[in-house]
Coordinates of C-alpha atoms in Angstrom, one line a residue:
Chain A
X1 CA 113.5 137.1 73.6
X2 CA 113.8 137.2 77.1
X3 CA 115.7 140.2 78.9
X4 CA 118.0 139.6 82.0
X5 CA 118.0 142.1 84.4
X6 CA 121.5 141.8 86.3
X7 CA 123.3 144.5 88.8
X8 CA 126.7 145.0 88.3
X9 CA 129.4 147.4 90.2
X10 CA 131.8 149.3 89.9
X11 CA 135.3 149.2 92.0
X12 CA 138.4 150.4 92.4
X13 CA 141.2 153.3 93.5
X14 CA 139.6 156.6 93.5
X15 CA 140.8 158.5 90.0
X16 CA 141.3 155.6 88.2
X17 CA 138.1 156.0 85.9
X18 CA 135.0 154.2 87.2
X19 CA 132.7 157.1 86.5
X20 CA 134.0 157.9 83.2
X21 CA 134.2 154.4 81.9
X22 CA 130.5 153.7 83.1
X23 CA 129.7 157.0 81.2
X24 CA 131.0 156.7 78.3
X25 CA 129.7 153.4 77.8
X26 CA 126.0 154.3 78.9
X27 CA 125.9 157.3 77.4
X28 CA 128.3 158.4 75.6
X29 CA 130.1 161.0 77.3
X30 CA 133.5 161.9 78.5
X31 CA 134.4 165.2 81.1
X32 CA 138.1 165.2 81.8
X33 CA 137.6 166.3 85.2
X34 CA 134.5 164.1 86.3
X35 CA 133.5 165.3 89.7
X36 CA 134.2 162.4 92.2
X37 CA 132.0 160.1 93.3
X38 CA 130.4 160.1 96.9
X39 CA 128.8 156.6 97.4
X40 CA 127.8 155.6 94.1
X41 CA 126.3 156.4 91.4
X42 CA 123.5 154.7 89.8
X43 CA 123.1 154.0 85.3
X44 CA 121.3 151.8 83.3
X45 CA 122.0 150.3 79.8
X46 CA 120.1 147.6 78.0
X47 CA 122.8 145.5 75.9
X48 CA 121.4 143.1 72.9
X49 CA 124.2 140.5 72.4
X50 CA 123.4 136.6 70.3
X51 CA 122.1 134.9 73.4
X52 CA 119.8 137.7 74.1
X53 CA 119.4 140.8 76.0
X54 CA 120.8 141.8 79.3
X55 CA 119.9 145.0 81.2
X56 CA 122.9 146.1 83.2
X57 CA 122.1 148.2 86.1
X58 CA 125.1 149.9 86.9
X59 CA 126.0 150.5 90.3
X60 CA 129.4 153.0 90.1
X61 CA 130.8 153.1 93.3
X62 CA 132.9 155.8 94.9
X63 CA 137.1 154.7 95.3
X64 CA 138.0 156.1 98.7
X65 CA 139.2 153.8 100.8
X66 CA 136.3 154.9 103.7
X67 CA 134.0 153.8 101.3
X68 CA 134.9 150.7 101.0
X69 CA 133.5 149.6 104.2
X70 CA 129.9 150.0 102.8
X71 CA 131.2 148.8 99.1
X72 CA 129.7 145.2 100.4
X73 CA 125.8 147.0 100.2
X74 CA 126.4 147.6 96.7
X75 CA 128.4 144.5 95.4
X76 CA 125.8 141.7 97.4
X77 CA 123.8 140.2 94.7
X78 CA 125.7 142.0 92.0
X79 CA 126.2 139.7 88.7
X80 CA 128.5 141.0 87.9
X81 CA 131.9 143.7 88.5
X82 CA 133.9 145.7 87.1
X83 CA 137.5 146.6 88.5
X84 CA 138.9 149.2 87.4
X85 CA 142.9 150.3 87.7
X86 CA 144.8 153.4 86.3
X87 CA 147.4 152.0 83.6
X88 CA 149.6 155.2 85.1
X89 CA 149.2 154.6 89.0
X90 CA 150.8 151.1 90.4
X91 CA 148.6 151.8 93.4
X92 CA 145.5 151.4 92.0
X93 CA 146.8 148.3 90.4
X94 CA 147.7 146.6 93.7
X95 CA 144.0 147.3 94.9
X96 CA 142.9 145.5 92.4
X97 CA 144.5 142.1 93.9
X98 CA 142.4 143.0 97.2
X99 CA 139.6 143.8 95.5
X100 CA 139.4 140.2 93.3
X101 CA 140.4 138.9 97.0
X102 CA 137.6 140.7 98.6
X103 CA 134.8 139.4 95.9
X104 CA 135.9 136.3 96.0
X105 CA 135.4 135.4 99.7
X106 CA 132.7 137.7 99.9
X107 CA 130.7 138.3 96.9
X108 CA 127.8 135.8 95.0
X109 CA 129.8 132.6 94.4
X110 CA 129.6 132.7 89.9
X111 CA 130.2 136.4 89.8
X112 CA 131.7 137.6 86.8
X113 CA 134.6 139.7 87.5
X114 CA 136.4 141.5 84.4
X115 CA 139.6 144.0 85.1
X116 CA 140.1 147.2 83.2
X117 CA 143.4 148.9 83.0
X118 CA 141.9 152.3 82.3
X119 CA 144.0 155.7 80.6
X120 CA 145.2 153.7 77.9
X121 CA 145.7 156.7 75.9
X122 CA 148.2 158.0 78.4
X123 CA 150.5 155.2 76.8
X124 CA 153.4 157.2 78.0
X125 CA 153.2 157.4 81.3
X126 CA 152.7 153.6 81.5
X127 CA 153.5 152.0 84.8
X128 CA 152.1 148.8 84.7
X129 CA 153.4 146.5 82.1
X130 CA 150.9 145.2 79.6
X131 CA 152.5 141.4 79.9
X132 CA 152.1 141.9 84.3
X133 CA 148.9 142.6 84.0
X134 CA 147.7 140.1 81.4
X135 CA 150.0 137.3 83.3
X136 CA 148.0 138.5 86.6
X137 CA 144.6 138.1 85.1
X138 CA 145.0 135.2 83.5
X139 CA 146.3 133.2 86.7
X140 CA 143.2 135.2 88.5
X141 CA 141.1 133.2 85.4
X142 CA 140.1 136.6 84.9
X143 CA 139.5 138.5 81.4
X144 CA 141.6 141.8 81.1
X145 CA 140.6 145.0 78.8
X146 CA 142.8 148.1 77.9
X147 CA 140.0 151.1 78.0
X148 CA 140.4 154.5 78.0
X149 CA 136.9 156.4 78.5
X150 CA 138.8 159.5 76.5
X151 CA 138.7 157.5 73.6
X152 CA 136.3 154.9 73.9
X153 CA 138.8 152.3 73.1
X154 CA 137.7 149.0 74.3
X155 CA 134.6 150.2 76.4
X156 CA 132.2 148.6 74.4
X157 CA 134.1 145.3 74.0
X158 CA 134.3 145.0 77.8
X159 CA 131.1 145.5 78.8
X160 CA 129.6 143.5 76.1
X161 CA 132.0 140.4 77.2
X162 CA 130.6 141.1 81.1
X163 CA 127.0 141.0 79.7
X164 CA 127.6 137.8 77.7
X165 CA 129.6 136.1 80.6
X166 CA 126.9 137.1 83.1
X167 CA 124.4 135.9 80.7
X168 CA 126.0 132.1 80.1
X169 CA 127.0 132.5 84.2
X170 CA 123.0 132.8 85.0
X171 CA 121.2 131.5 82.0
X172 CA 120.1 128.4 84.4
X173 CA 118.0 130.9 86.5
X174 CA 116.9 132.7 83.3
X175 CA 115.0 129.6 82.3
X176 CA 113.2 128.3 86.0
X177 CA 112.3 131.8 86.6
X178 CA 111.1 132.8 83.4
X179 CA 107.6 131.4 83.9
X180 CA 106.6 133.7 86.9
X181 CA 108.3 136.7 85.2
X182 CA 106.2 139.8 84.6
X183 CA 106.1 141.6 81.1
X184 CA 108.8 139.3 79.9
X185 CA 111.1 140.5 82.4
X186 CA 113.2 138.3 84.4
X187 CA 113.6 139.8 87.4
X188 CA 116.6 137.4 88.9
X189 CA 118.3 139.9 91.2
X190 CA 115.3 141.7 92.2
X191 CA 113.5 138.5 93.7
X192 CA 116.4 137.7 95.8
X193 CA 116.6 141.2 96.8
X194 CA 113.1 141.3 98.5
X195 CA 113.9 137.7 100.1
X196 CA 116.8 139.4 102.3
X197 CA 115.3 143.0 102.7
X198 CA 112.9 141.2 105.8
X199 CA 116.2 141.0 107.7
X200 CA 117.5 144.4 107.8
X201 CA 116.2 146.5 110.3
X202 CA 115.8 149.9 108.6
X203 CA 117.6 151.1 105.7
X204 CA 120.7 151.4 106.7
Chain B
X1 CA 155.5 180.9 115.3
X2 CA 159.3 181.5 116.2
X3 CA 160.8 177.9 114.3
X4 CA 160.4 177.9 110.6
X5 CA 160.6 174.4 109.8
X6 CA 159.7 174.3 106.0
X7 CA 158.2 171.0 105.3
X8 CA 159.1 169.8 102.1
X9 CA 156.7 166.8 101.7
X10 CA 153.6 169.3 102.2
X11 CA 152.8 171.5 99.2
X12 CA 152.7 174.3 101.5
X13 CA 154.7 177.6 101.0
X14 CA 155.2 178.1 104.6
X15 CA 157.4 181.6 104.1
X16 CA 156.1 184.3 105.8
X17 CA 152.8 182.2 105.7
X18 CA 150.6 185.2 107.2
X19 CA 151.1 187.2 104.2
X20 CA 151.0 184.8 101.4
X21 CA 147.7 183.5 102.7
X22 CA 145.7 186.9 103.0
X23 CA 146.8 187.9 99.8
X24 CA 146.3 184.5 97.7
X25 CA 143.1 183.5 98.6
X26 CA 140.7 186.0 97.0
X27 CA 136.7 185.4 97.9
X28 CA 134.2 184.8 95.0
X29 CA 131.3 185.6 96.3
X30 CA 129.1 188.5 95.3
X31 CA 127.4 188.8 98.2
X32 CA 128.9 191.9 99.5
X33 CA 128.0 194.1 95.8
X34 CA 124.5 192.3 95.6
X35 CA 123.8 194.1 99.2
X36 CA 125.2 197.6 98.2
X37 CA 122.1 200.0 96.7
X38 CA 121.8 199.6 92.8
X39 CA 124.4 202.4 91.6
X40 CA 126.5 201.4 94.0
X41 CA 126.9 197.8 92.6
X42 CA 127.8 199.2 89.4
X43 CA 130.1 202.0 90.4
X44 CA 132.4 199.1 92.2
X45 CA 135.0 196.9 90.5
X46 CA 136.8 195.6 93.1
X47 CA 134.5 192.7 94.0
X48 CA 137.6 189.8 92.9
X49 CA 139.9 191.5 95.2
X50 CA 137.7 191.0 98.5
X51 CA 140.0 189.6 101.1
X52 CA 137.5 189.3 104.2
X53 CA 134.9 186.8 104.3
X54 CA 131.9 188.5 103.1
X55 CA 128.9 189.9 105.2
X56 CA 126.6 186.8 105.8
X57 CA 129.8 184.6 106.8
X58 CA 130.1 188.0 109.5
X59 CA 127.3 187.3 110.7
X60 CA 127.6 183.8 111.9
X61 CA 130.9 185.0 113.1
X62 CA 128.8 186.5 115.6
X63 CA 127.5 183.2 117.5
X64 CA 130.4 180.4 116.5
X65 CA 133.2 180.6 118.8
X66 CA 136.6 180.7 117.3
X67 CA 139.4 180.0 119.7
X68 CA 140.9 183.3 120.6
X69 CA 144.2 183.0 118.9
X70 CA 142.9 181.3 115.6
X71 CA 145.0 182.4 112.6
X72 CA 148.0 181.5 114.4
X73 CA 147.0 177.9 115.1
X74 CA 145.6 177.4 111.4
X75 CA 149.0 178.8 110.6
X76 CA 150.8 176.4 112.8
X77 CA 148.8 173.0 111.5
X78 CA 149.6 174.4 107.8
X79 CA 153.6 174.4 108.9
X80 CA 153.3 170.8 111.4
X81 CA 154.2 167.8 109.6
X82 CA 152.0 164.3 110.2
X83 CA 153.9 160.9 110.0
X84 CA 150.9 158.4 109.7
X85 CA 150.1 156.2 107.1
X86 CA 146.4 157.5 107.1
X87 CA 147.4 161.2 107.0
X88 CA 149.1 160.6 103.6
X89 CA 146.4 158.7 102.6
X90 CA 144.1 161.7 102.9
X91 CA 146.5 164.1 101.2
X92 CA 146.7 161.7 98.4
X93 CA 142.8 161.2 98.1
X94 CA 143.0 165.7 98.3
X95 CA 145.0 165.8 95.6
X96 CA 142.6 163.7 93.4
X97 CA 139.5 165.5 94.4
X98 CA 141.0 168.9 94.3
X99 CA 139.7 169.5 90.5
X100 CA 137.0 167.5 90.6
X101 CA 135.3 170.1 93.6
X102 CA 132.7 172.6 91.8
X103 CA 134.8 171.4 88.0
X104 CA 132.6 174.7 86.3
X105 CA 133.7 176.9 88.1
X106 CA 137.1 178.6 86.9
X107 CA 138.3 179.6 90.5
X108 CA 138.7 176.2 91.8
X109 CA 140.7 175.5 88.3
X110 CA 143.5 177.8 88.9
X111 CA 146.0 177.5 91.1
X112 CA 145.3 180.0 94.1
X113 CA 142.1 178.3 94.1
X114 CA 143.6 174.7 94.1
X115 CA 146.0 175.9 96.8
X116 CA 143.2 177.1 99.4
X117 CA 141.1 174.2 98.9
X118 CA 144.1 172.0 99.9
X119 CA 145.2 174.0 102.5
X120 CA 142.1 173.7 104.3
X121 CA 141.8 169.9 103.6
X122 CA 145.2 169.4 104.7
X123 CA 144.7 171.7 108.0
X124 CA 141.8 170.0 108.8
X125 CA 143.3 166.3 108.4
X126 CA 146.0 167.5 111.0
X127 CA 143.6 168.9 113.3
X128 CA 141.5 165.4 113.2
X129 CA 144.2 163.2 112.2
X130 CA 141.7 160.0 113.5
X131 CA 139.0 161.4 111.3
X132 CA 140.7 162.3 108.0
X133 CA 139.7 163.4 104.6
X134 CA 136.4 161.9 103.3
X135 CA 135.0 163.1 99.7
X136 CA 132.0 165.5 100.2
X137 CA 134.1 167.5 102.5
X138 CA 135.3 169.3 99.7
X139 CA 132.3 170.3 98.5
X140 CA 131.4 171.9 102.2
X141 CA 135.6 173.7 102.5
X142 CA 135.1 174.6 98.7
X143 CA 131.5 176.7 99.3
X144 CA 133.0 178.1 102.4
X145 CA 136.0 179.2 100.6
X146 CA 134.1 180.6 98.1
X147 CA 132.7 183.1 100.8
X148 CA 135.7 183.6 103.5
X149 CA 139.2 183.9 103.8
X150 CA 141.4 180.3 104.8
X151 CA 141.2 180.9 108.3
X152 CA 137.0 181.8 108.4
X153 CA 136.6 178.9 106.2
X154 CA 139.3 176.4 108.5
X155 CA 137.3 177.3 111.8
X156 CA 133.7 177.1 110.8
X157 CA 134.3 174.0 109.0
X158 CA 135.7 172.8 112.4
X159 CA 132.6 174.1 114.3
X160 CA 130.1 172.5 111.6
X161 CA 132.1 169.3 112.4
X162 CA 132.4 169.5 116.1
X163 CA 129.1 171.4 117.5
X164 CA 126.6 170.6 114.3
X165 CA 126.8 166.8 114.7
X166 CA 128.6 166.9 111.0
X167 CA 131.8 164.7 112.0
X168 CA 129.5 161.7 113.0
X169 CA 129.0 161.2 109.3
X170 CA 132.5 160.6 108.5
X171 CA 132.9 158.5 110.8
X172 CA 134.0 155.0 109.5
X173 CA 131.1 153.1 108.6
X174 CA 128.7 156.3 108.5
X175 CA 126.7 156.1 111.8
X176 CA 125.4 159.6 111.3
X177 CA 124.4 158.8 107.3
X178 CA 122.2 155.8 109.5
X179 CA 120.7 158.7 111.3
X180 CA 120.0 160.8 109.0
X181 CA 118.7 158.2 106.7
X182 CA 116.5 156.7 109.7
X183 CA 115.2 160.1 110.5
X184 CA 114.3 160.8 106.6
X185 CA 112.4 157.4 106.0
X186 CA 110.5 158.3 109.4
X187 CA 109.3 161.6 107.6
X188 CA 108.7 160.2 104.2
X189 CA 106.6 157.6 105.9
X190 CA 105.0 160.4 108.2
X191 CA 104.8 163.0 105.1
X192 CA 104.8 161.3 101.7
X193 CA 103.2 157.9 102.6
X194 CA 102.4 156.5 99.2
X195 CA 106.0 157.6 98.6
X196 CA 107.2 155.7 101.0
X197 CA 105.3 152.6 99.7
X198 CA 106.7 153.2 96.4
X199 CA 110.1 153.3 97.8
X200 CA 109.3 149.9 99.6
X201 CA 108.0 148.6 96.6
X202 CA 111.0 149.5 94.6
X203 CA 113.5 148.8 96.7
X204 CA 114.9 152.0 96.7
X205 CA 117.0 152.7 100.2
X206 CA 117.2 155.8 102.0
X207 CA 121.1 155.5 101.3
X208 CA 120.9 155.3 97.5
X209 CA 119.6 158.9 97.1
X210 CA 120.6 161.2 100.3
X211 CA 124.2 159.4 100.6
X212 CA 125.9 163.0 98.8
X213 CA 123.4 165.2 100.2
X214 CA 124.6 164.5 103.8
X215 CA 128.1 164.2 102.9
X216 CA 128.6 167.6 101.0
X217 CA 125.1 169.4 102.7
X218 CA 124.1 169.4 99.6
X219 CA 126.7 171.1 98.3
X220 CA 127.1 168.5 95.5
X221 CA 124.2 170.1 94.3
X222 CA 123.7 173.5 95.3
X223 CA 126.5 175.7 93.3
X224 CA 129.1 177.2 95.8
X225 CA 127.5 181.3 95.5
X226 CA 124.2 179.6 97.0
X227 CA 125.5 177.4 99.1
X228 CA 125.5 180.7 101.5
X229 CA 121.8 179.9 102.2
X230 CA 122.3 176.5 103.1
X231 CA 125.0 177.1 105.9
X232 CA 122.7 179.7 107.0
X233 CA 120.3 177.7 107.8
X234 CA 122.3 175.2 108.9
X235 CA 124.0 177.1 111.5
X236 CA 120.2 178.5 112.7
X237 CA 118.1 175.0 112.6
X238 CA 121.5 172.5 111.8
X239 CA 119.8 169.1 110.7
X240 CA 116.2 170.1 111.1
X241 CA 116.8 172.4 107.9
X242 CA 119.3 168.8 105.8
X243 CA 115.7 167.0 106.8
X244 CA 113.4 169.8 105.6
X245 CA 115.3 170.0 102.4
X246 CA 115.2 166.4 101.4
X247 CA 111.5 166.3 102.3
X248 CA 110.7 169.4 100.5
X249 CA 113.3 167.5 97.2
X250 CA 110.8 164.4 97.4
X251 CA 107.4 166.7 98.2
X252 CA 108.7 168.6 94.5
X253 CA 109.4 165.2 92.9
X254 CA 107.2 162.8 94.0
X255 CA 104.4 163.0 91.0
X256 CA 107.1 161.9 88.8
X257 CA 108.7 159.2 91.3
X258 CA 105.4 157.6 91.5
X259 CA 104.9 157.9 87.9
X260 CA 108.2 155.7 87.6
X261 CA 108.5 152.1 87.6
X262 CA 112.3 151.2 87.8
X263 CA 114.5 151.4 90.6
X264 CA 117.0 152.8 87.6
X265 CA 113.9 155.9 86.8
X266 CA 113.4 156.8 90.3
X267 CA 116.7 156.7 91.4
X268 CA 117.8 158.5 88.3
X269 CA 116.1 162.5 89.2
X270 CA 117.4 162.3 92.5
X271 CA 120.8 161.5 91.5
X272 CA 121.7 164.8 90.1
X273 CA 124.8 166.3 90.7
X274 CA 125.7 169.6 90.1
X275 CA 128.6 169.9 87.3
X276 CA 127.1 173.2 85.4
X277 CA 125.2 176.0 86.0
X278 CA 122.9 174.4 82.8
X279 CA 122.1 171.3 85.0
X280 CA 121.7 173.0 88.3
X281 CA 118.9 175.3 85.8
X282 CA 117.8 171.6 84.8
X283 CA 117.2 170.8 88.6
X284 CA 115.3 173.9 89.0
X285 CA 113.1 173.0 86.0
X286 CA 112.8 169.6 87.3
X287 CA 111.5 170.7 90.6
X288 CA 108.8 172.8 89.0
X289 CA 107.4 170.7 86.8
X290 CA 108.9 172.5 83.8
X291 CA 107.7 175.4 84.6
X292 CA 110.8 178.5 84.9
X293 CA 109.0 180.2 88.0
X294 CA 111.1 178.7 90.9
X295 CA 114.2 180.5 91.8
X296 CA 116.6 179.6 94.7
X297 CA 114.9 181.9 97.2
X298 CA 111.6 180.7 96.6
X299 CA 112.6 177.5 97.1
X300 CA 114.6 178.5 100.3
X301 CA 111.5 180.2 101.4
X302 CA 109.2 176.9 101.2
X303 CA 112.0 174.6 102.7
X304 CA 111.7 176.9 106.1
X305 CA 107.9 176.8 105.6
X306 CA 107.8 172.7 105.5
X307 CA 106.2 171.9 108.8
X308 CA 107.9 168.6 111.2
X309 CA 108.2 167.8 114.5
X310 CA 111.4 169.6 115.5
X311 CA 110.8 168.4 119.0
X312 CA 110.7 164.7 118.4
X313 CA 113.3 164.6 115.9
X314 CA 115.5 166.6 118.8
X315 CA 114.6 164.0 120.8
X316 CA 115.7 161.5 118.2
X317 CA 119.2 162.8 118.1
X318 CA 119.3 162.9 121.7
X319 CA 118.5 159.1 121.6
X320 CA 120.5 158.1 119.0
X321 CA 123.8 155.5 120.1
X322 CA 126.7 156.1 117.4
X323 CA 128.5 152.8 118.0
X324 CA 125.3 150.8 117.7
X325 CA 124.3 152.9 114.4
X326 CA 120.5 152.9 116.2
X327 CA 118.3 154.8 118.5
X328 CA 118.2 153.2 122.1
X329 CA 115.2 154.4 124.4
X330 CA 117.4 155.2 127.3
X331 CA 120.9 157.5 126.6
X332 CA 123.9 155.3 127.3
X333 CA 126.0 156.1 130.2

């Protein structure tokens, strides 16, 4: 069966998770005090679901606010993203509304957006209710996942229902390209890649 | 001095603040006992009660230029209060990163050692309110800290921002990262040519792997007791020595980078971050192949022994136009 290689990112507040969640998902790990991020950090996982196999390349992105002038490097030609709020921290939920914003005008036109209210566990100190945010994704058309990387509740679900939307969202490329493909390997995002890199002067 | 004005927004004890200061902030280093002859070093027991900075920070004492009244104005940015929407911004992004700066090692989790490194922070984003807090700065404040007092650590942090070309990274939108990145593909493709092809090949971007390393100066990496060595040579060569590094990183590496044919398993060895002394021994092991031989000053030693054109890459820097994020061939008036 054919694999489908697809970037994905990670965004949102700094604090809030990114890290951890991409972490725990790809390898299975959790540190309570992860060390933050400075520009992004860079995992791979290989996800079977029933329509086939997807390779997310996971690009976790650092959440301060000055980095999120050279976010648009690592979300162009991403698949796929992953925003990420901190069920304890109404500020982190409000970037999240910028954030859809953001991808939406500026991102590749059928990229597959999921939203994670992280820290689930932390039940207590709850600040965004569960009905707001579910209300807010669903107007946004947008599927929403309680996750908490301490317990590795619903980290798995989410990522397998970005892999399998991504996967439906793309599956037209999957079978033009699939001729030329090397190994098996559909290389979507990496062709395109090449087509822009003529244009930039340098690497930066 | 004379007015008091306790702020209480700032999570700053500003009683007697000359006092609380000296006596809080205890430096970890060992660098003092490792110098003192080998009975000495065990006869002494007072090493976690050292209150000056210790003797290599002395010596760069010697040729950075502190203004001549410099506890008092540390003191005084610790006690003035900032009304700006980015200055709380920056506290707030301090507060997050505050544990998550060297997490292994137990000083920075308790809560003298929390206290300095937001002191500093804090200081610093008054003294630069246009600048602010970016992360990787407290990697830089938290291996200073680990060798000097508040005040030592305040001031050179200033001169590695002001007279070592460090602030230009921070900048919003990087335009010193695009230096330094520009410079570094230059010397891959100069040094490491079939490197440099691979890279090409691969995609991979200058940005994607030496991104933390200019941000912290490799302190992301580096644990804080060594990071000593790095400022050193930093405040001797300044980026001549970041460049020599990275080079000598990818000279170490590059048998298994070529060997690799994924973005995701070349990017992956040069993504390491320092969380424990286990991974920074993993690092070393990586360097050397697997072998256990290289130790930090060996590896210091071949970095200065890397041979590039100082001259030209001095020139480069000369040449190089922040707002355009590119080297021009005549300097801008």
């Amino acid at each position: 069966m054919a694999t489908m290689e697809c970037k994905i990112v990670t965004l949102g507040e700094g604090r809030v998770g990114k890290t951890s969640l991409a972490l725990k998902y790809v390898k299975n790990e959790f540190h309570k005090d992860e060390i933050s991020t400075v520009n992004a950090n860079y995992l791979t996982k290989l996800v079977q679901i029933p329509q086939g196999s997807v390779q997310l390349n996971i690009w976790d992105t650092a959440g301060q606010e000055r980095f999120r002038a050279i976010a648009s490097n690592y979300y162009r030609q991403a698949k796929g993203a992953l925003i990420v709020y901190d069920i304890t921290d109404r500020k982190s939920f409000d970037k999240v509304v910028s954030w859809i914003k953001e991808l939406k005008s500026q991102a590749e036109k059928n990229i597959v957006i999921v939203v994670a209210g992280n820290k689930c566990d932390m039940e207590k100190e709850r600040q965004i209710n569960r009905p707001e945010a579910l209300e807010f994704c669903r107007k946004m058309q947008i599927r929403h996942f309680d996750t908490s990387a301490k317990s590795g509740n619903g980290v798995e679900e989410m990522f397998m229902e970005l892999a399998s939307q991504i996967f439906e969202a793309n599956k037209g490329e999957l079978g033009q390209s699939g001729r030329n493909s090397r190994r098996g390997k559909i290389t979507v995002e990496k062709t395109k890649h090449r087509e822009n890199s003529g244009k930039k002067g340098g690497c930066c | 001095m004379a007015s008091l004005s306790t702020n209480e927004n700032t999570p700053i004890n500003s009683s007697s603040p000359r006092n609380i200061l000296r006596s809080q902030h205890i430096v970890q280093c060992d660098c003092d006992t490792q110098r003192l002859p080998f009975i000495k070093r065990y006869l002494s027991f007072n090493t976690k009660s050292q209150i000056t900075s210790c003797w290599k920070v002395q010596e760069w004492l010697k040729y950075l230029n502190f203004p001549r009244d410099a506890e008092n104005i540390y003191h005084n940015l610790l006690r003035s209060s900032l009304d700006l929407q980015e200055f709380s911004n920056s506290v707030r992004q301090i507060e997050l990163d505050l544990k998550r700066t060297y997490p292994d090692e137990v000083y920075f989790n308790t809560k003298e050692g929390e206290d300095s490194l937001r002191r500093v922070l804090v200081a610093y984003c008054k003294y630069d309110p246009n600048l602010g807090y970016v992360q990787g700065m407290n990697y830089i404040v938290g291996a200073l800290l680990w060798h000097c007092t508040e005040v030592d650590a305040f001031w050179i942090f200033v001169g590695l921002m002001e007279k070592h070309e460090l602030r230009d990274t921070y900048l919003p939108t990087f335009p010193g990262l695009s230096k330094h990145c520009q410079i570094i593909q230059l010397l891959t493709l100069e040094q490491l040519p079939n490197l440099h092809r691979h890279f090409a090949q691969f995609d991979v971007q200058c940005r994607m792997y030496a991104t933390e390393w200019c941000f912290s100066l490799f302190g992301s990496v580096v644990p804080a007791n060594e990071m000593v060595s790095v400022f050193d040579n930093f405040f001797q060569k300044g980026w001549i020595f970041f460049y020599k590094f990275v080079i000598y990183i990818l000279k170490r590496l590059e048998g298994q980078l070529l060997g690799a044919n994924d973005l995701a398993d070349i990017i992956m060895p040069l993504k390491i971050c320092h969380k424990s002394q286990r991974e920074w021994k993993n690092f070393l092991l990586l360097l050397d192949n697997g072998r256990r031989s290289l130790t930090w000053e060996i590896m210091m030693n071949e970095v200065s022994e890397i041979v590039i054109d100082e001259d030209y890459i001095r020139y480069l820097h000369l040449h190089f136009d922040l707002d355009k994020a590119q080297f021009v061939s005549k300097r801008s008036n």
